[in-house]
Amino acid sequence: MKYNALLVGSNSMAIDEFFFRMDGNFNCITSSSRSKDVQKHIKLYKPDLLVVCIKDEEIDLARVIYQLKKELVDNDISLVVLGEKEDLERFLEPIAGMVDIVLERPLTNTAIINRINEFMIEKRLKEQRQLEEKLVEEQLDTKKKILIVDDDPNVLKLVKGHLEPEYSVATAISGSIALRFLNSKSVDLVLLDYEMPGQDGDSVLRIIRGSSTTKDIPVIFLTGVTDSAKIAKAIALNPQGYILKPIVRSKLISEISKVLGG
């Protein structure tokens, strides 16, 4: 892949190497070291790289490069500085932290090409990973969020498996853990085991309904209770629904769809 390189600096020999010896790897253009000229070339040429070929101290050029920091960031331009060791030490001090690639002479043209290629490939891979992560986050944000609360890890695993990947699913193995979770996280639905040691579904639902931040979260009971009197007691708490165990996926999805839509 060819990269667009904007070349500045007083090292005309190094610039000529880019133009005539490395032209198979770079589309090159030069600019004076005046800040306005470099800015104009950035706007018109849209380079991938700003290559500064230094000779001697060139502190004024370092100040120009520093002034271009925003343009380089906004246009995603990688900064490359090439020169002798002594010149680099003086030149890099005012622009510490800005430079992406430092090329210390003597280096062969092949070594220069390889260093720049390696950096640019890794940069593109990093950008691709960040884009993919962003897309995943955006996808997760569009999913309805469900909290499953049950003291049986096997039930948590089973129900979570039934609901993914259509929903973003969190699990809690006790009522107290679920309530702590709800204090800091928002969800669209709670699937709540009715019979649990410690804080059972009855007490957890009462706390959820008693809090201004959670009172409007719909709750569906998961219960193994078949006694009609106990079922009537659970229904009296006004959950949005209840599902009998063992849980059947089609029934689970149907009840959730009634509450959340879809």
PDB file of C-alpha atoms in Angstrom:
ATOM      1  CA  MET A   1       0.000   0.000   0.000  1.00  0.00           C
ATOM      2  CA  LYS A   2       1.282   3.481  -0.876  1.00  0.00           C
ATOM      3  CA  TYR A   3       1.086   6.210   1.732  1.00  0.00           C
ATOM      4  CA  ASN A   4       0.743   9.912   1.027  1.00  0.00           C
ATOM      5  CA  ALA A   5       3.760  11.640   2.567  1.00  0.00           C
ATOM      6  CA  LEU A   6       4.155  15.382   3.103  1.00  0.00           C
ATOM      7  CA  LEU A   7       7.891  16.126   3.418  1.00  0.00           C
ATOM      8  CA  VAL A   8       9.384  19.153   5.171  1.00  0.00           C
ATOM      9  CA  GLY A   9      12.826  20.063   6.483  1.00  0.00           C
ATOM     10  CA  SER A  10      16.225  21.155   5.248  1.00  0.00           C
ATOM     11  CA  ASN A  11      17.698  17.682   4.672  1.00  0.00           C
ATOM     12  CA  SER A  12      17.296  17.762   0.900  1.00  0.00           C
ATOM     13  CA  MET A  13      19.251  14.529   0.459  1.00  0.00           C
ATOM     14  CA  ALA A  14      16.809  12.598   2.649  1.00  0.00           C
ATOM     15  CA  ILE A  15      13.842  14.195   0.858  1.00  0.00           C
ATOM     16  CA  ASP A  16      15.308  13.183  -2.511  1.00  0.00           C
ATOM     17  CA  GLU A  17      15.600   9.597  -1.246  1.00  0.00           C
ATOM     18  CA  PHE A  18      11.851   9.550  -0.591  1.00  0.00           C
ATOM     19  CA  PHE A  19      11.090  10.975  -4.024  1.00  0.00           C
ATOM     20  CA  PHE A  20      13.470   8.928  -6.155  1.00  0.00           C
ATOM     21  CA  ARG A  21      14.422   5.798  -4.183  1.00  0.00           C
ATOM     22  CA  MET A  22      11.249   5.085  -2.220  1.00  0.00           C
ATOM     23  CA  ASP A  23       8.635   6.325  -4.679  1.00  0.00           C
ATOM     24  CA  GLY A  24       7.192   2.809  -4.973  1.00  0.00           C
ATOM     25  CA  ASN A  25       6.035   3.078  -1.364  1.00  0.00           C
ATOM     26  CA  PHE A  26       5.151   6.762  -0.976  1.00  0.00           C
ATOM     27  CA  ASN A  27       3.285   9.424  -2.921  1.00  0.00           C
ATOM     28  CA  CYS A  28       5.420  12.409  -1.987  1.00  0.00           C
ATOM     29  CA  ILE A  29       4.957  16.150  -1.955  1.00  0.00           C
ATOM     30  CA  THR A  30       7.083  18.819  -0.297  1.00  0.00           C
ATOM     31  CA  SER A  31       6.278  22.009   1.536  1.00  0.00           C
ATOM     32  CA  SER A  32       8.227  24.910   2.929  1.00  0.00           C
ATOM     33  CA  SER A  33       8.629  24.942   6.693  1.00  0.00           C
ATOM     34  CA  ARG A  34       6.265  27.892   7.115  1.00  0.00           C
ATOM     35  CA  SER A  35       3.315  26.958   9.310  1.00  0.00           C
ATOM     36  CA  LYS A  36       0.698  28.337   6.874  1.00  0.00           C
ATOM     37  CA  ASP A  37       2.254  26.455   3.955  1.00  0.00           C
ATOM     38  CA  VAL A  38       2.223  23.162   5.847  1.00  0.00           C
ATOM     39  CA  GLN A  39      -1.372  23.757   6.949  1.00  0.00           C
ATOM     40  CA  LYS A  40      -2.388  24.455   3.345  1.00  0.00           C
ATOM     41  CA  HIS A  41      -0.732  21.253   2.116  1.00  0.00           C
ATOM     42  CA  ILE A  42      -2.427  19.256   4.880  1.00  0.00           C
ATOM     43  CA  LYS A  43      -5.813  20.646   3.827  1.00  0.00           C
ATOM     44  CA  LEU A  44      -5.321  20.088   0.091  1.00  0.00           C
ATOM     45  CA  TYR A  45      -3.201  16.932   0.038  1.00  0.00           C
ATOM     46  CA  LYS A  46      -4.591  15.052   3.071  1.00  0.00           C
ATOM     47  CA  PRO A  47      -1.349  13.158   3.816  1.00  0.00           C
ATOM     48  CA  ASP A  48      -1.087   9.988   5.863  1.00  0.00           C
ATOM     49  CA  LEU A  49       2.358  11.050   7.068  1.00  0.00           C
ATOM     50  CA  LEU A  50       4.160  14.271   7.857  1.00  0.00           C
ATOM     51  CA  VAL A  51       7.833  13.388   7.402  1.00  0.00           C
ATOM     52  CA  VAL A  52      10.268  15.894   8.900  1.00  0.00           C
ATOM     53  CA  CYS A  53      13.763  15.439   7.450  1.00  0.00           C
ATOM     54  CA  ILE A  54      16.037  17.443   9.727  1.00  0.00           C
ATOM     55  CA  LYS A  55      19.610  18.608   9.370  1.00  0.00           C
ATOM     56  CA  ASP A  56      21.294  20.557  12.155  1.00  0.00           C
ATOM     57  CA  GLU A  57      19.236  21.943  15.023  1.00  0.00           C
ATOM     58  CA  GLU A  58      16.176  23.497  13.274  1.00  0.00           C
ATOM     59  CA  ILE A  59      14.477  24.585  16.493  1.00  0.00           C
ATOM     60  CA  ASP A  60      12.219  26.971  14.563  1.00  0.00           C
ATOM     61  CA  LEU A  61      10.865  24.012  12.595  1.00  0.00           C
ATOM     62  CA  ALA A  62      10.217  22.130  15.838  1.00  0.00           C
ATOM     63  CA  ARG A  63       8.093  25.064  17.002  1.00  0.00           C
ATOM     64  CA  VAL A  64       6.167  24.979  13.733  1.00  0.00           C
ATOM     65  CA  ILE A  65       5.496  21.265  14.167  1.00  0.00           C
ATOM     66  CA  TYR A  66       4.264  21.903  17.710  1.00  0.00           C
ATOM     67  CA  GLN A  67       1.840  24.526  16.401  1.00  0.00           C
ATOM     68  CA  LEU A  68       0.469  21.917  13.974  1.00  0.00           C
ATOM     69  CA  LYS A  69      -0.460  19.465  16.744  1.00  0.00           C
ATOM     70  CA  LYS A  70      -4.215  19.996  16.372  1.00  0.00           C
ATOM     71  CA  GLU A  71      -4.109  19.628  12.583  1.00  0.00           C
ATOM     72  CA  LEU A  72      -2.166  16.388  12.856  1.00  0.00           C
ATOM     73  CA  VAL A  73      -4.609  14.928  15.385  1.00  0.00           C
ATOM     74  CA  ASP A  74      -7.755  16.138  13.605  1.00  0.00           C
ATOM     75  CA  ASN A  75      -6.567  14.733  10.265  1.00  0.00           C
ATOM     76  CA  ASP A  76      -5.145  11.496  11.685  1.00  0.00           C
ATOM     77  CA  ILE A  77      -1.664  12.255  10.324  1.00  0.00           C
ATOM     78  CA  SER A  78       1.285  10.287  11.696  1.00  0.00           C
ATOM     79  CA  LEU A  79       4.401  12.305  12.476  1.00  0.00           C
ATOM     80  CA  VAL A  80       7.770  10.914  11.353  1.00  0.00           C
ATOM     81  CA  VAL A  81      11.106  12.567  12.160  1.00  0.00           C
ATOM     82  CA  LEU A  82      14.325  11.512  10.414  1.00  0.00           C
ATOM     83  CA  GLY A  83      17.832  12.726  11.197  1.00  0.00           C
ATOM     84  CA  GLU A  84      21.209  12.147  12.825  1.00  0.00           C
ATOM     85  CA  LYS A  85      21.306  11.266  16.517  1.00  0.00           C
ATOM     86  CA  GLU A  86      22.653  14.637  17.709  1.00  0.00           C
ATOM     87  CA  ASP A  87      20.127  16.587  15.649  1.00  0.00           C
ATOM     88  CA  LEU A  88      17.252  14.406  16.834  1.00  0.00           C
ATOM     89  CA  GLU A  89      18.041  14.925  20.510  1.00  0.00           C
ATOM     90  CA  ARG A  90      17.744  18.696  20.180  1.00  0.00           C
ATOM     91  CA  PHE A  91      14.846  18.687  17.742  1.00  0.00           C
ATOM     92  CA  LEU A  92      12.585  16.242  19.610  1.00  0.00           C
ATOM     93  CA  GLU A  93      12.635  17.986  22.981  1.00  0.00           C
ATOM     94  CA  PRO A  94      10.026  20.690  22.143  1.00  0.00           C
ATOM     95  CA  ILE A  95       7.660  18.147  20.517  1.00  0.00           C
ATOM     96  CA  ALA A  96       7.994  15.314  23.043  1.00  0.00           C
ATOM     97  CA  GLY A  97       4.989  13.009  22.906  1.00  0.00           C
ATOM     98  CA  MET A  98       3.908  14.101  19.428  1.00  0.00           C
ATOM     99  CA  VAL A  99       6.214  11.957  17.310  1.00  0.00           C
ATOM    100  CA  ASP A 100       4.994   8.551  16.141  1.00  0.00           C
ATOM    101  CA  ILE A 101       8.170   7.310  14.434  1.00  0.00           C
ATOM    102  CA  VAL A 102      11.771   8.397  15.041  1.00  0.00           C
ATOM    103  CA  LEU A 103      14.195   7.348  12.296  1.00  0.00           C
ATOM    104  CA  GLU A 104      17.804   7.724  13.382  1.00  0.00           C
ATOM    105  CA  ARG A 105      20.425   7.790  10.636  1.00  0.00           C
ATOM    106  CA  PRO A 106      22.193   5.783   9.366  1.00  0.00           C
ATOM    107  CA  LEU A 107      19.260   3.717   8.121  1.00  0.00           C
ATOM    108  CA  THR A 108      18.845   2.050   4.752  1.00  0.00           C
ATOM    109  CA  ASN A 109      15.865   2.983   2.627  1.00  0.00           C
ATOM    110  CA  THR A 110      14.537  -0.537   3.107  1.00  0.00           C
ATOM    111  CA  ALA A 111      14.724  -0.135   6.886  1.00  0.00           C
ATOM    112  CA  ILE A 112      12.873   3.187   6.676  1.00  0.00           C
ATOM    113  CA  ILE A 113      10.155   1.664   4.516  1.00  0.00           C
ATOM    114  CA  ASN A 114       9.802  -1.315   6.855  1.00  0.00           C
ATOM    115  CA  ARG A 115       9.584   0.832   9.986  1.00  0.00           C
ATOM    116  CA  ILE A 116       6.905   3.055   8.505  1.00  0.00           C
ATOM    117  CA  ASN A 117       4.964   0.113   7.064  1.00  0.00           C
ATOM    118  CA  GLU A 118       5.002  -1.737  10.392  1.00  0.00           C
ATOM    119  CA  PHE A 119       3.753   1.314  12.254  1.00  0.00           C
ATOM    120  CA  MET A 120       1.010   2.112   9.752  1.00  0.00           C
ATOM    121  CA  ILE A 121      -0.228  -1.487   9.610  1.00  0.00           C
ATOM    122  CA  GLU A 122      -0.409  -1.655  13.409  1.00  0.00           C
ATOM    123  CA  LYS A 123      -2.146   1.724  13.457  1.00  0.00           C
ATOM    124  CA  ARG A 124      -4.791   0.548  10.990  1.00  0.00           C
ATOM    125  CA  LEU A 125      -5.285  -2.700  12.929  1.00  0.00           C
ATOM    126  CA  LYS A 126      -5.741  -0.725  16.154  1.00  0.00           C
ATOM    127  CA  GLU A 127      -8.265   1.562  14.479  1.00  0.00           C
ATOM    128  CA  GLN A 128     -10.121  -1.476  13.130  1.00  0.00           C
ATOM    129  CA  ARG A 129     -10.210  -3.065  16.597  1.00  0.00           C
ATOM    130  CA  GLN A 130     -11.521   0.166  18.099  1.00  0.00           C
ATOM    131  CA  LEU A 131     -14.199   0.386  15.393  1.00  0.00           C
ATOM    132  CA  GLU A 132     -15.259  -3.211  16.000  1.00  0.00           C
ATOM    133  CA  GLU A 133     -15.423  -2.616  19.757  1.00  0.00           C
ATOM    134  CA  LYS A 134     -17.505   0.499  19.181  1.00  0.00           C
ATOM    135  CA  LEU A 135     -19.904  -1.409  16.929  1.00  0.00           C
ATOM    136  CA  VAL A 136     -20.270  -4.141  19.554  1.00  0.00           C
ATOM    137  CA  GLU A 137     -20.974  -1.524  22.238  1.00  0.00           C
ATOM    138  CA  GLU A 138     -23.541   0.160  20.014  1.00  0.00           C
ATOM    139  CA  GLN A 139     -25.165  -3.184  19.321  1.00  0.00           C
ATOM    140  CA  LEU A 140     -25.303  -3.995  23.032  1.00  0.00           C
ATOM    141  CA  ASP A 141     -26.781  -0.579  23.755  1.00  0.00           C
ATOM    142  CA  THR A 142     -29.699  -1.308  21.421  1.00  0.00           C
ATOM    143  CA  LYS A 143     -30.531  -4.600  23.142  1.00  0.00           C
ATOM    144  CA  LYS A 144     -33.018  -4.807  25.971  1.00  0.00           C
ATOM    145  CA  LYS A 145     -31.242  -5.493  29.267  1.00  0.00           C
ATOM    146  CA  ILE A 146     -32.480  -8.296  31.512  1.00  0.00           C
ATOM    147  CA  LEU A 147     -31.366  -9.228  35.036  1.00  0.00           C
ATOM    148  CA  ILE A 148     -31.914 -12.850  36.055  1.00  0.00           C
ATOM    149  CA  VAL A 149     -32.051 -13.505  39.816  1.00  0.00           C
ATOM    150  CA  ASP A 150     -31.943 -17.106  41.060  1.00  0.00           C
ATOM    151  CA  ASP A 151     -30.032 -18.971  43.771  1.00  0.00           C
ATOM    152  CA  ASP A 152     -29.479 -21.949  41.421  1.00  0.00           C
ATOM    153  CA  PRO A 153     -26.455 -21.448  39.120  1.00  0.00           C
ATOM    154  CA  ASN A 154     -27.849 -24.039  36.702  1.00  0.00           C
ATOM    155  CA  VAL A 155     -31.050 -22.018  36.280  1.00  0.00           C
ATOM    156  CA  LEU A 156     -29.032 -18.836  35.703  1.00  0.00           C
ATOM    157  CA  LYS A 157     -26.971 -20.569  33.034  1.00  0.00           C
ATOM    158  CA  LEU A 158     -30.017 -22.115  31.365  1.00  0.00           C
ATOM    159  CA  VAL A 159     -32.080 -18.928  31.245  1.00  0.00           C
ATOM    160  CA  LYS A 160     -29.129 -16.828  30.120  1.00  0.00           C
ATOM    161  CA  GLY A 161     -28.533 -19.301  27.291  1.00  0.00           C
ATOM    162  CA  HIS A 162     -32.180 -19.035  26.258  1.00  0.00           C
ATOM    163  CA  LEU A 163     -32.034 -15.228  26.081  1.00  0.00           C
ATOM    164  CA  GLU A 164     -28.686 -14.542  24.438  1.00  0.00           C
ATOM    165  CA  PRO A 165     -27.924 -13.087  21.958  1.00  0.00           C
ATOM    166  CA  GLU A 166     -31.328 -11.380  21.568  1.00  0.00           C
ATOM    167  CA  TYR A 167     -30.940  -9.642  24.935  1.00  0.00           C
ATOM    168  CA  SER A 168     -28.123  -8.206  27.016  1.00  0.00           C
ATOM    169  CA  VAL A 169     -28.194 -10.444  30.089  1.00  0.00           C
ATOM    170  CA  ALA A 170     -26.827 -10.056  33.627  1.00  0.00           C
ATOM    171  CA  THR A 171     -27.218 -12.581  36.448  1.00  0.00           C
ATOM    172  CA  ALA A 172     -27.380 -12.432  40.259  1.00  0.00           C
ATOM    173  CA  ILE A 173     -27.290 -15.456  42.552  1.00  0.00           C
ATOM    174  CA  SER A 174     -29.111 -13.775  45.440  1.00  0.00           C
ATOM    175  CA  GLY A 175     -31.612 -11.043  46.145  1.00  0.00           C
ATOM    176  CA  SER A 176     -29.062  -8.862  47.931  1.00  0.00           C
ATOM    177  CA  ILE A 177     -26.666  -9.023  44.953  1.00  0.00           C
ATOM    178  CA  ALA A 178     -29.522  -8.165  42.608  1.00  0.00           C
ATOM    179  CA  LEU A 179     -30.486  -5.108  44.640  1.00  0.00           C
ATOM    180  CA  ARG A 180     -26.898  -3.837  44.729  1.00  0.00           C
ATOM    181  CA  PHE A 181     -26.733  -4.312  40.960  1.00  0.00           C
ATOM    182  CA  LEU A 182     -29.953  -2.367  40.424  1.00  0.00           C
ATOM    183  CA  ASN A 183     -28.644   0.509  42.530  1.00  0.00           C
ATOM    184  CA  SER A 184     -25.970   1.214  39.912  1.00  0.00           C
ATOM    185  CA  LYS A 185     -27.220  -0.358  36.661  1.00  0.00           C
ATOM    186  CA  SER A 186     -30.382   0.128  34.652  1.00  0.00           C
ATOM    187  CA  VAL A 187     -32.292  -2.817  33.209  1.00  0.00           C
ATOM    188  CA  ASP A 188     -35.474  -3.247  31.212  1.00  0.00           C
ATOM    189  CA  LEU A 189     -36.712  -6.365  33.003  1.00  0.00           C
ATOM    190  CA  VAL A 190     -36.000  -8.501  36.081  1.00  0.00           C
ATOM    191  CA  LEU A 191     -36.618 -12.261  36.022  1.00  0.00           C
ATOM    192  CA  LEU A 192     -36.904 -12.996  39.735  1.00  0.00           C
ATOM    193  CA  ASP A 193     -36.905 -16.365  41.487  1.00  0.00           C
ATOM    194  CA  TYR A 194     -39.805 -16.399  43.953  1.00  0.00           C
ATOM    195  CA  GLU A 195     -38.314 -18.815  46.484  1.00  0.00           C
ATOM    196  CA  MET A 196     -34.736 -18.052  47.558  1.00  0.00           C
ATOM    197  CA  PRO A 197     -32.891 -18.297  50.878  1.00  0.00           C
ATOM    198  CA  GLY A 198     -32.347 -14.993  52.646  1.00  0.00           C
ATOM    199  CA  GLN A 199     -34.130 -12.324  50.659  1.00  0.00           C
ATOM    200  CA  ASP A 200     -36.814 -14.148  48.698  1.00  0.00           C
ATOM    201  CA  GLY A 201     -38.629 -12.888  45.639  1.00  0.00           C
ATOM    202  CA  ASP A 202     -41.392 -11.386  47.761  1.00  0.00           C
ATOM    203  CA  SER A 203     -39.023  -9.115  49.736  1.00  0.00           C
ATOM    204  CA  VAL A 204     -36.891  -8.245  46.705  1.00  0.00           C
ATOM    205  CA  LEU A 205     -39.935  -7.154  44.709  1.00  0.00           C
ATOM    206  CA  ARG A 206     -41.194  -5.028  47.604  1.00  0.00           C
ATOM    207  CA  ILE A 207     -37.825  -3.243  47.781  1.00  0.00           C
ATOM    208  CA  ILE A 208     -37.777  -2.740  44.006  1.00  0.00           C
ATOM    209  CA  ARG A 209     -41.258  -1.220  44.104  1.00  0.00           C
ATOM    210  CA  GLY A 210     -40.363   0.926  47.099  1.00  0.00           C
ATOM    211  CA  SER A 211     -37.433   2.670  45.401  1.00  0.00           C
ATOM    212  CA  SER A 212     -37.981   5.666  43.143  1.00  0.00           C
ATOM    213  CA  THR A 213     -35.147   4.528  40.842  1.00  0.00           C
ATOM    214  CA  THR A 214     -36.402   0.954  40.363  1.00  0.00           C
ATOM    215  CA  LYS A 215     -40.156   1.108  40.973  1.00  0.00           C
ATOM    216  CA  ASP A 216     -41.010   1.113  37.255  1.00  0.00           C
ATOM    217  CA  ILE A 217     -38.843  -1.881  36.277  1.00  0.00           C
ATOM    218  CA  PRO A 218     -41.094  -4.753  35.157  1.00  0.00           C
ATOM    219  CA  VAL A 219     -40.621  -8.001  37.094  1.00  0.00           C
ATOM    220  CA  ILE A 220     -41.525 -11.551  36.068  1.00  0.00           C
ATOM    221  CA  PHE A 221     -41.418 -14.253  38.728  1.00  0.00           C
ATOM    222  CA  LEU A 222     -39.677 -17.538  38.084  1.00  0.00           C
ATOM    223  CA  THR A 223     -41.170 -20.132  40.390  1.00  0.00           C
ATOM    224  CA  GLY A 224     -41.284 -23.836  41.021  1.00  0.00           C
ATOM    225  CA  VAL A 225     -44.323 -23.369  43.267  1.00  0.00           C
ATOM    226  CA  THR A 226     -47.391 -25.205  42.023  1.00  0.00           C
ATOM    227  CA  ASP A 227     -49.589 -24.669  45.080  1.00  0.00           C
ATOM    228  CA  SER A 228     -52.470 -22.463  43.966  1.00  0.00           C
ATOM    229  CA  ALA A 229     -52.528 -20.504  47.217  1.00  0.00           C
ATOM    230  CA  LYS A 230     -48.838 -19.620  46.945  1.00  0.00           C
ATOM    231  CA  ILE A 231     -49.247 -18.716  43.275  1.00  0.00           C
ATOM    232  CA  ALA A 232     -52.132 -16.433  44.248  1.00  0.00           C
ATOM    233  CA  LYS A 233     -49.889 -14.801  46.873  1.00  0.00           C
ATOM    234  CA  ALA A 234     -47.168 -14.209  44.260  1.00  0.00           C
ATOM    235  CA  ILE A 235     -49.684 -12.729  41.815  1.00  0.00           C
ATOM    236  CA  ALA A 236     -51.013 -10.448  44.541  1.00  0.00           C
ATOM    237  CA  LEU A 237     -47.637  -8.668  44.497  1.00  0.00           C
ATOM    238  CA  ASN A 238     -48.501  -7.470  40.982  1.00  0.00           C
ATOM    239  CA  PRO A 239     -45.547  -8.765  39.002  1.00  0.00           C
ATOM    240  CA  GLN A 240     -45.799  -8.354  35.226  1.00  0.00           C
ATOM    241  CA  GLY A 241     -45.973 -12.132  34.923  1.00  0.00           C
ATOM    242  CA  TYR A 242     -44.809 -15.453  36.285  1.00  0.00           C
ATOM    243  CA  ILE A 243     -43.206 -18.488  34.680  1.00  0.00           C
ATOM    244  CA  LEU A 244     -43.319 -21.946  36.167  1.00  0.00           C
ATOM    245  CA  LYS A 245     -40.217 -24.129  36.433  1.00  0.00           C
ATOM    246  CA  PRO A 246     -38.896 -26.145  34.738  1.00  0.00           C
ATOM    247  CA  ILE A 247     -38.535 -23.291  32.287  1.00  0.00           C
ATOM    248  CA  VAL A 248     -39.523 -23.854  28.675  1.00  0.00           C
ATOM    249  CA  ARG A 249     -37.786 -21.507  26.260  1.00  0.00           C
ATOM    250  CA  SER A 250     -40.857 -20.791  24.111  1.00  0.00           C
ATOM    251  CA  LYS A 251     -42.902 -19.865  27.203  1.00  0.00           C
ATOM    252  CA  LEU A 252     -40.049 -17.715  28.534  1.00  0.00           C
ATOM    253  CA  ILE A 253     -39.659 -15.788  25.269  1.00  0.00           C
ATOM    254  CA  SER A 254     -43.419 -15.377  24.963  1.00  0.00           C
ATOM    255  CA  GLU A 255     -43.785 -13.875  28.444  1.00  0.00           C
ATOM    256  CA  ILE A 256     -40.839 -11.547  27.961  1.00  0.00           C
ATOM    257  CA  SER A 257     -42.189 -10.401  24.602  1.00  0.00           C
ATOM    258  CA  LYS A 258     -45.522  -9.531  26.227  1.00  0.00           C
ATOM    259  CA  VAL A 259     -43.712  -7.244  28.640  1.00  0.00           C
ATOM    260  CA  LEU A 260     -40.961  -5.787  26.466  1.00  0.00           C
ATOM    261  CA  GLY A 261     -42.612  -6.048  23.080  1.00  0.00           C
ATOM    262  CA  GLY A 262     -41.036  -7.557  19.960  1.00  0.00           C
TER     263      GLY A 262
END
